[in-house]
């Protein structure tokens, strides 16, 4: 756990937690009791897409695996961010034993009986705990998955799940938060460093010291075995709103897919010990659209219960993210208006996949949060949000 050194430090962290938590008010709906259903209910049946399953051999190895010890790592990272917005890293320094423990504790949580999981359910206006994927309210069909969100200490919800036995879970999650934070900071340095930026150039968005802390969310995802995977959706297509997302997925079970313009849906195959790095919308803004924020989704399968652990990394609550001045000039004007993470999440809660357009600097369209929402929104648009 972060050592809190003073009351004001604590207040500041608490305030920043509230500020993004407000954007994550969630649905009252609860996940299905997956163990209790035999077939795919109509509520969870999606129209199959022609590109399912994506088994085109040409696309199988499209997402690069980058060894951080490779002397060319920086240029490989830049290329991957420009072309795809996603890559995997190995030799990243997070111990494999910890990743194994993380997967074990995640499986332990999701294999609890439904009634037990519901003890830690996310409250209607809450942000942490057990519940549906955050993007659920944007779609008329339900996804074949469940999640558990952690911001700061997991102890309160863990105690509800395991009144006498939550210490292991909390220790593993907290160790993972520390390691993922370190790796996120390193990756942000490498990703922006690949465009020639120095730590000095980016210290306003990534302060390493002082009381202004980066904001982070740990999201445990579970995709139970599915009776009819081709008509189910694990996690619907979306981009992450973070600067960067780190994702650890089960070794034995693929499911993550990324949309690539020329190729369609491309699998991000699990590799033992590797971590997936996703460029988020805020990084796309910072880079003045040089880097893509990857549209991705998760498929389910008939045989294995898949889990994944996503770590969303964002700037401190008061930081306005805008295209870095080093990347803009008369020929490359800033494409986006400055936004805090909270402001961006609010735009995303209303406009979902059109949120970037809403904050785009565009003389032709005076952007306003009152612009009409996208057609896919089916729920009350002001109550929900997502990462
Ligand atoms: O489970 C996965 O592979 C994807 C998870 C994801 O995209 C998310 O949590 O935002
Ligand atoms: Fe995601």
mmCIF file of N, CA and C and ligand atoms in Angstrom, residues 235 238-240 245 247 278 296 310 312, ligand 2:
data_model
loop_
_atom_site.group_PDB
_atom_site.id
_atom_site.type_symbol
_atom_site.label_atom_id
_atom_site.label_comp_id
_atom_site.label_asym_id
_atom_site.label_seq_id
_atom_site.Cartn_x
_atom_site.Cartn_y
_atom_site.Cartn_z
ATOM 1 N N UNK A 235 -16.935 -9.155 -24.260
ATOM 2 C CA UNK A 235 -16.844 -7.711 -23.996
ATOM 3 C C UNK A 235 -16.954 -7.030 -25.358
ATOM 4 N N UNK A 238 -14.747 -1.579 -27.906
ATOM 5 C CA UNK A 238 -14.586 -0.283 -27.222
ATOM 6 C C UNK A 238 -13.120 0.126 -27.295
ATOM 7 N N UNK A 239 -12.862 1.368 -26.972
ATOM 8 C CA UNK A 239 -11.479 1.792 -26.708
ATOM 9 C C UNK A 239 -11.393 2.082 -25.214
ATOM 10 N N UNK A 240 -10.197 2.032 -24.652
ATOM 11 C CA UNK A 240 -10.032 2.377 -23.238
ATOM 12 C C UNK A 240 -9.837 3.890 -23.134
ATOM 13 N N UNK A 245 -3.322 1.114 -20.960
ATOM 14 C CA UNK A 245 -3.856 -0.005 -20.172
ATOM 15 C C UNK A 245 -2.874 -1.158 -20.277
ATOM 16 N N UNK A 247 -2.622 -5.254 -19.626
ATOM 17 C CA UNK A 247 -3.569 -6.354 -19.476
ATOM 18 C C UNK A 247 -2.831 -7.678 -19.380
ATOM 19 N N UNK A 278 -2.176 -1.502 -24.180
ATOM 20 C CA UNK A 278 -3.153 -0.847 -25.069
ATOM 21 C C UNK A 278 -2.969 0.650 -24.988
ATOM 22 N N UNK A 296 -10.990 -2.695 -29.304
ATOM 23 C CA UNK A 296 -10.805 -4.114 -28.993
ATOM 24 C C UNK A 296 -12.070 -4.693 -28.371
ATOM 25 N N UNK A 310 -7.061 -6.091 -16.110
ATOM 26 C CA UNK A 310 -6.682 -4.860 -16.807
ATOM 27 C C UNK A 310 -6.320 -3.800 -15.766
ATOM 28 N N UNK A 312 -5.810 0.173 -15.642
ATOM 29 C CA UNK A 312 -5.982 1.419 -16.388
ATOM 30 C C UNK A 312 -5.193 2.523 -15.693
HETATM 31 FE FE1 LIG B 2 -10.565 -2.505 -22.788
#
